[in-house]
Amino acid sequence: MKIILLYCRAGFEGECSQEIQEKASLVGVFGYCKTSKGQGFVEFVLSNAKDAHKVFNKVQLSSLIFTRQWARVSEPLEEVSREDRVQPIIDLLLSENRQVCGRVSVDSPDSEGTANLKTFTRKFTAPISKALRQNGLLTAKQDASLNVLCLFFSDFDKVYIGELDSQNSSSDHLGIPRLKFPKGAPSRSTLKLEEAWRTFFDKDEWYELLGGHQKAVDLGACPGGWTWQLVNQGMDVFSVDHGPMDEELMKSGHVTHVLEDGFVYKPPKKVDWMVCDIVDKPKRVSSMIIDWLVGGYCTKTVFNLKLPMKKRYQEVQECLQLIESALAENGLSCRIQAKQLYHDREEITCFIQVI
Ligand SMILES: C[S@@+](CC[C@H](N)C(=O)[O-])C[C@H]1O[C@@H](n2cnc3c(N)ncnc32)[C@H](O)[C@@H]1O
């Protein structure tokens, strides 16, 4: 398949393109990107169609900051009849002698003005699944060990047909985790921290990383959405912010509100976690993260880097480079992950663990 389709936040197609070209070239794969601002996806057109597998074998989706989901696809089927979209898709798949898939994902871009297209893709899933099964293109029951057939409708009559890699794609539809706003959480930001944990941790790491009554510091905590998540995991939290904390959360008895500057504050004793959601310059936040980790004040951190208007990709690279080199120079071996989450707007979220 000649195209790798990358799903991203609308408006970040440029960063997504820069990143895939850079990562692919490091494994000896070249191509060019086709996209337009705001469409929520990028086509990475490969110079050599055989290279698609190479990219999926050598580049992990988790290493791509600006890509939520990706698929190997062929040139799109265009001017698909709105009367019958099922048959042309089946005909094409049969003519190409495709391997049987374990599931089908009917996708569309997450961009402005696509609500009706999303409704259509939801409704289309049942009839196309039935036809695929009847034609031996889909297993009778879902099989997670097989690749997922991907039908990406960029418009009502244009569909990219390909596959999501069983080992190297998101199991969430469109790469967007469905999170329910937790009852009692004080702000919508709470979902950002929950999504970060879900994105960065495997299910079996959850307890090791969060459980066992740990201690945490939340910088820029008010009104307390992130603190709420930490408390919900059984942690005691120092919440640093000059603003007011949610009263119900304070009644939990697990929160100490510290009225200090988050860039200056350090905890009286070492803690396990430090999280930071302060809106400030990314380099300033990065330096503060370095101070905490190198100083041994915490061993795990989740923080946001709010991106500037211009040169966003470059800024992210510079910040991560700054952190990586400082940690290495100080002899710290760390796991570093970064992603633009669904709940992130003009920012990315990072996770670092000293190991
Ligand atoms: C985006 S809000 C945080 C929302 C919070 N994470 C939540 O889930 O409810 C950013 C917060 O950072 C605080 N803030 C900004 N500069 C700060 C600083 N230098 N020190 C401490 N807090 C700061 C602001 O008062 C604001 O409450």
Coordinates of C-alpha atoms and ligand atoms in Angstrom, one line a residue:
M1 CA 0.0 0.0 0.0
K2 CA 1.4 3.3 -1.1
I3 CA -0.1 5.6 1.5
I4 CA 0.2 5.9 5.3
L5 CA -2.8 7.8 6.6
L6 CA -2.1 9.6 9.9
Y7 CA -5.0 11.0 12.0
C8 CA -4.2 14.1 14.0
R9 CA -5.8 17.0 15.8
A10 CA -7.2 19.5 13.3
G11 CA -4.7 22.3 12.9
F12 CA -1.7 20.2 13.6
E13 CA -1.3 18.6 10.2
G14 CA 2.0 20.4 9.7
E15 CA 3.5 19.0 12.9
C16 CA 2.2 15.6 12.1
S17 CA 3.7 15.7 8.6
Q18 CA 7.1 16.9 9.9
E19 CA 7.2 14.2 12.5
I20 CA 6.4 11.3 10.2
Q21 CA 8.9 12.4 7.5
E22 CA 11.6 12.7 10.1
K23 CA 10.8 9.3 11.8
A24 CA 10.4 7.5 8.5
S25 CA 13.7 8.9 7.1
L26 CA 15.5 7.6 10.2
V27 CA 14.5 4.0 9.1
G28 CA 15.4 4.7 5.5
V29 CA 11.8 5.4 4.2
F30 CA 11.1 8.4 2.1
G31 CA 8.0 10.1 0.7
Y32 CA 6.0 13.3 0.7
C33 CA 3.0 14.5 2.7
K34 CA -0.4 15.6 1.3
T35 CA -2.7 17.5 3.6
S36 CA -4.5 20.7 4.2
K37 CA -4.8 22.7 7.4
G38 CA -7.8 21.8 9.5
Q39 CA -8.6 18.5 7.8
G40 CA -7.5 16.4 10.7
F41 CA -5.4 13.9 8.7
V42 CA -2.2 13.6 6.6
E43 CA -1.4 11.3 3.7
F44 CA 2.2 10.2 3.7
V45 CA 2.8 9.1 0.2
L46 CA 5.6 6.6 0.0
S47 CA 8.2 6.6 -2.8
N48 CA 8.1 2.8 -2.6
A49 CA 4.8 1.0 -1.7
K50 CA 6.7 -1.9 -0.1
D51 CA 8.0 0.5 2.6
A52 CA 4.7 0.8 4.4
H53 CA 5.4 -2.4 6.4
K54 CA 8.9 -1.2 7.1
V55 CA 7.5 1.9 8.8
F56 CA 5.0 -0.1 10.8
N57 CA 7.7 -2.6 11.9
K58 CA 10.2 0.0 12.9
V59 CA 8.3 3.1 14.1
Q60 CA 5.9 2.7 17.1
L61 CA 2.7 4.7 17.1
S62 CA 3.5 5.5 20.8
S63 CA 6.6 7.3 19.6
L64 CA 4.6 9.7 17.4
I65 CA 3.6 12.8 19.3
F66 CA 1.2 14.3 16.8
T67 CA -0.5 11.1 15.4
R68 CA -3.4 9.6 17.2
Q69 CA -4.0 6.7 14.8
W70 CA -2.5 5.5 11.6
A71 CA -3.3 3.1 8.7
R72 CA -1.7 1.6 5.6
V73 CA -4.1 2.4 2.7
S74 CA -4.3 2.4 -1.1
E75 CA -5.2 5.3 -3.3
P76 CA -8.7 6.4 -2.3
L77 CA -11.8 5.2 -4.1
E78 CA -13.5 8.3 -5.4
E79 CA -17.0 9.3 -6.5
V80 CA -18.4 6.3 -4.6
S81 CA -22.2 6.1 -5.3
R82 CA -24.2 7.4 -2.4
E83 CA -26.9 4.9 -3.3
D84 CA -24.7 1.9 -2.7
R85 CA -21.3 2.2 -1.1
V86 CA -21.1 -1.4 0.0
Q87 CA -20.7 -3.1 -3.3
P88 CA -17.8 -1.0 -4.7
I89 CA -15.8 -1.6 -1.5
I90 CA -16.5 -5.4 -1.6
D91 CA -15.6 -5.6 -5.3
L92 CA -12.3 -3.8 -4.8
L93 CA -11.3 -5.9 -1.8
L94 CA -12.1 -9.2 -3.7
S95 CA -10.2 -8.0 -6.8
E96 CA -7.2 -7.3 -4.6
N97 CA -7.3 -10.7 -2.9
R98 CA -7.1 -9.2 0.5
Q99 CA -6.4 -11.2 3.7
V100 CA -9.3 -11.8 6.1
C101 CA -9.4 -9.2 8.8
G102 CA -10.5 -9.6 12.5
R103 CA -12.7 -6.4 12.7
V104 CA -13.6 -3.4 10.6
S105 CA -13.2 0.2 11.6
V106 CA -15.2 2.8 9.7
D107 CA -13.4 6.1 10.3
S108 CA -13.6 9.7 9.4
P109 CA -11.5 12.8 10.3
D110 CA -12.0 14.5 13.6
S111 CA -12.3 18.0 12.2
E112 CA -14.8 20.8 12.0
G113 CA -18.0 20.2 10.0
T114 CA -17.8 16.4 10.0
A115 CA -20.6 15.6 12.4
N116 CA -22.9 14.3 9.6
L117 CA -20.0 12.2 8.2
K118 CA -19.4 10.7 11.6
T119 CA -23.1 9.8 11.9
F120 CA -22.9 8.2 8.5
T121 CA -19.8 6.1 9.4
R122 CA -21.5 4.9 12.6
K123 CA -24.5 3.7 10.6
F124 CA -22.5 2.2 7.9
T125 CA -20.6 -0.1 10.2
A126 CA -23.4 -2.8 10.5
P127 CA -24.2 -3.2 6.8
I128 CA -20.6 -3.2 5.6
S129 CA -19.6 -5.7 8.3
K130 CA -22.4 -8.1 7.2
A131 CA -21.4 -7.9 3.6
L132 CA -17.7 -8.4 4.4
R133 CA -18.5 -11.5 6.4
Q134 CA -20.7 -12.9 3.6
N135 CA -17.7 -12.5 1.3
G136 CA -15.2 -14.1 3.6
L137 CA -13.3 -10.8 4.2
L138 CA -14.1 -10.6 7.9
T139 CA -13.9 -13.3 10.6
A140 CA -17.3 -14.4 12.1
K141 CA -16.2 -13.2 15.5
Q142 CA -13.8 -10.3 16.3
D143 CA -10.2 -11.5 16.3
A144 CA -7.7 -9.1 17.9
S145 CA -4.8 -11.1 16.5
L146 CA -5.6 -10.1 13.0
N147 CA -5.3 -6.7 11.3
V148 CA -8.3 -4.4 11.3
L149 CA -9.9 -3.5 8.0
C150 CA -9.9 0.3 7.8
L151 CA -12.4 2.3 5.8
F152 CA -11.6 6.0 6.1
F153 CA -14.2 8.2 4.6
S154 CA -12.7 11.7 4.1
D155 CA -16.0 12.6 2.5
F156 CA -19.3 10.9 1.8
D157 CA -18.1 9.7 -1.6
K158 CA -14.4 9.2 -1.0
V159 CA -13.0 6.3 0.9
Y160 CA -9.4 5.1 1.7
I161 CA -9.3 1.4 2.1
G162 CA -6.5 -0.3 4.1
E163 CA -5.6 -1.8 7.4
L164 CA -4.8 -0.9 11.0
D165 CA -1.9 -2.9 12.2
S166 CA -2.9 -5.4 14.9
Q167 CA 0.4 -4.8 16.8
N168 CA 0.9 -1.1 16.1
S169 CA -2.3 0.9 16.1
S170 CA -4.6 2.3 18.7
S171 CA -7.4 0.1 19.9
D172 CA -9.5 3.2 20.5
H173 CA -11.7 4.3 17.5
L174 CA -9.9 7.1 15.7
G175 CA -7.3 6.9 18.4
I176 CA -9.6 8.8 20.8
P177 CA -10.2 7.2 24.2
R178 CA -13.8 7.5 25.2
L179 CA -13.7 8.9 28.8
K180 CA -16.6 9.7 30.9
F181 CA -16.4 12.9 33.0
P182 CA -16.1 11.5 36.5
K183 CA -18.8 12.5 38.9
G184 CA -17.5 15.0 41.5
A185 CA -14.4 16.0 39.6
P186 CA -14.0 19.8 39.8
S187 CA -12.9 20.7 36.3
R188 CA -12.9 19.2 32.7
S189 CA -9.1 19.3 32.9
T190 CA -9.4 16.2 35.0
L191 CA -9.9 14.2 31.7
K192 CA -6.4 15.3 30.5
L193 CA -4.6 13.5 33.3
E194 CA -6.8 10.4 33.0
E195 CA -6.2 10.3 29.3
A196 CA -2.4 10.7 29.9
W197 CA -2.3 7.7 32.2
R198 CA -4.3 5.6 29.8
T199 CA -2.1 6.6 26.9
F200 CA 1.2 6.2 28.6
F201 CA 0.6 3.1 30.8
D202 CA -0.1 -0.5 30.0
K203 CA -3.0 -1.9 31.9
D204 CA -0.7 -4.1 34.0
E205 CA 1.5 -1.0 35.0
W206 CA -1.4 0.9 36.4
Y207 CA -1.1 -0.3 40.0
E208 CA 2.7 -0.2 40.1
L209 CA 2.8 3.4 38.9
L210 CA -0.2 4.8 40.7
G211 CA -1.3 2.5 43.5
G212 CA -0.1 1.9 47.1
H213 CA -0.9 5.3 48.8
Q214 CA 1.7 7.4 47.0
K215 CA 2.5 11.1 47.7
A216 CA 2.1 13.8 45.0
V217 CA 2.5 17.4 44.2
D218 CA 0.1 19.2 41.8
L219 CA 1.5 22.5 40.4
G220 CA -1.1 24.9 39.1
A221 CA -3.7 22.7 40.7
C222 CA -6.9 24.9 40.9
P223 CA -9.7 24.2 41.0
G224 CA -8.5 20.6 41.4
G225 CA -9.3 18.4 38.4
W226 CA -5.8 16.7 38.4
T227 CA -5.7 16.6 42.2
W228 CA -9.0 14.8 42.1
Q229 CA -7.5 12.1 39.9
L230 CA -4.5 11.7 42.2
V231 CA -6.7 11.5 45.3
N232 CA -8.9 9.0 43.4
Q233 CA -5.9 6.8 43.1
G234 CA -5.4 7.0 46.9
M235 CA -2.7 9.6 47.0
D236 CA -2.0 12.4 49.4
V237 CA -1.5 15.6 47.5
F238 CA 0.1 19.0 47.9
S239 CA -1.8 21.3 45.6
V240 CA 0.1 24.4 44.7
D241 CA -1.8 27.4 43.4
H242 CA -2.8 30.9 44.5
G243 CA -6.3 30.2 43.3
P244 CA -9.2 28.6 45.2
M245 CA -9.5 24.8 45.4
D246 CA -12.8 22.9 45.1
E247 CA -14.3 22.7 48.6
E248 CA -15.7 19.2 48.3
L249 CA -12.2 17.9 47.3
M250 CA -10.6 19.7 50.2
K251 CA -13.0 17.8 52.5
S252 CA -11.5 14.5 51.4
G253 CA -8.7 15.1 53.9
H254 CA -6.1 14.0 51.4
V255 CA -5.2 17.5 50.0
T256 CA -3.0 20.2 51.4
H257 CA -3.5 23.5 49.6
V258 CA -0.2 25.4 49.2
L259 CA -0.4 29.1 48.3
E260 CA 2.9 29.4 46.6
D261 CA 4.5 29.9 43.2
G262 CA 4.7 26.6 41.4
F263 CA 8.0 27.5 39.8
V264 CA 9.6 28.1 43.2
Y265 CA 7.9 25.5 45.5
K266 CA 9.7 22.3 46.5
P267 CA 8.1 19.7 48.8
P268 CA 9.4 19.3 52.4
K269 CA 10.1 15.6 51.7
K270 CA 10.5 13.7 48.4
V271 CA 7.3 12.7 46.8
D272 CA 6.5 10.0 44.2
W273 CA 4.6 12.1 41.7
M274 CA 4.7 15.7 40.4
V275 CA 2.2 16.9 37.9
C276 CA 2.0 20.3 36.3
D277 CA -0.7 22.0 34.3
I278 CA 0.6 25.6 34.6
V279 CA 0.2 27.6 31.4
D280 CA 3.7 29.1 30.8
K281 CA 6.6 29.0 28.4
P282 CA 7.5 25.5 27.4
K283 CA 11.2 26.0 28.1
R284 CA 10.5 27.4 31.5
V285 CA 8.3 24.4 32.4
S286 CA 11.1 22.1 31.0
S287 CA 13.7 23.6 33.2
M288 CA 11.5 23.2 36.2
I289 CA 10.9 19.5 35.4
I290 CA 14.7 19.0 35.1
D291 CA 15.2 20.6 38.6
W292 CA 12.6 18.3 40.1
L293 CA 14.0 15.1 38.5
V294 CA 17.7 15.9 38.9
G295 CA 17.1 17.1 42.5
G296 CA 15.3 13.8 43.3
Y297 CA 12.1 15.6 44.5
C298 CA 10.0 13.1 42.5
T299 CA 10.5 10.0 40.3
K300 CA 7.4 10.3 38.1
T301 CA 5.9 13.3 36.4
V302 CA 3.1 14.2 33.9
F303 CA 3.2 17.8 32.6
N304 CA 2.0 19.9 29.7
L305 CA 4.0 21.9 27.3
K306 CA 1.8 24.7 26.0
L307 CA 2.9 25.3 22.4
P308 CA 3.7 28.7 20.9
M309 CA 1.9 30.0 17.8
K310 CA 4.8 29.4 15.5
K311 CA 7.5 26.7 15.1
R312 CA 5.5 24.4 17.4
Y313 CA 7.3 21.2 16.2
Q314 CA 10.7 22.8 16.7
E315 CA 9.8 24.0 20.2
V316 CA 8.7 20.5 21.2
Q317 CA 11.9 18.9 19.9
E318 CA 14.0 21.5 21.6
C319 CA 12.3 21.1 25.0
L320 CA 12.5 17.3 24.9
Q321 CA 16.1 17.5 23.8
L322 CA 16.8 19.8 26.7
I323 CA 15.2 17.5 29.2
E324 CA 16.8 14.3 27.7
S325 CA 20.3 15.7 27.7
A326 CA 20.0 17.2 31.2
L327 CA 18.8 13.9 32.6
A328 CA 21.5 11.9 30.8
E329 CA 24.2 14.3 32.0
N330 CA 23.1 13.8 35.5
G331 CA 23.2 10.0 35.1
L332 CA 19.5 9.5 35.2
S333 CA 18.0 6.8 33.1
C334 CA 14.4 7.7 32.2
R335 CA 11.4 6.6 30.3
I336 CA 10.1 9.6 28.4
Q337 CA 6.9 9.7 26.4
A338 CA 5.0 12.6 24.8
K339 CA 1.6 12.8 23.0
Q340 CA -0.8 15.4 21.9
L341 CA -3.9 14.0 23.6
Y342 CA -7.4 14.3 22.5
H343 CA -8.1 16.6 25.5
D344 CA -5.0 18.7 24.7
R345 CA -5.6 21.8 22.6
E346 CA -2.6 24.0 21.9
E347 CA -0.3 21.7 23.9
I348 CA 1.2 18.3 24.4
T349 CA 1.4 16.1 27.4
C350 CA 4.6 14.4 28.6
F351 CA 5.3 11.5 31.0
I352 CA 8.7 10.9 32.5
Q353 CA 9.7 8.1 35.0
V354 CA 13.1 7.7 36.5
I355 CA 14.0 4.0 36.2
Ligands
LIG1 C1 -5.1 25.2 33.5 S1 -5.3 25.6 35.1 C2 -5.1 24.1 36.0 C3 -6.3 23.3 36.0 C4 -6.1 22.1 36.9 N1 -5.1 21.2 36.4 C5 -7.4 21.3 37.0 O1 -7.4 20.2 36.6 O2 -8.4 21.8 37.6 C6 -3.8 26.4 35.4 C7 -3.6 26.9 36.9 O3 -2.2 27.3 37.0 C8 -2.2 28.3 38.0 N2 -0.9 29.0 37.9 C9 -0.4 29.8 36.9 N3 0.8 30.2 37.2 C10 1.2 29.6 38.4 C11 2.3 29.5 39.2 N4 3.4 30.2 38.9 N5 2.3 28.8 40.3 C12 1.2 28.1 40.7 N6 0.1 28.1 40.0 C13 0.1 28.8 38.8 C14 -3.4 29.1 37.7 O4 -3.8 29.9 38.9 C15 -4.4 28.1 37.3 O5 -5.2 27.7 38.4

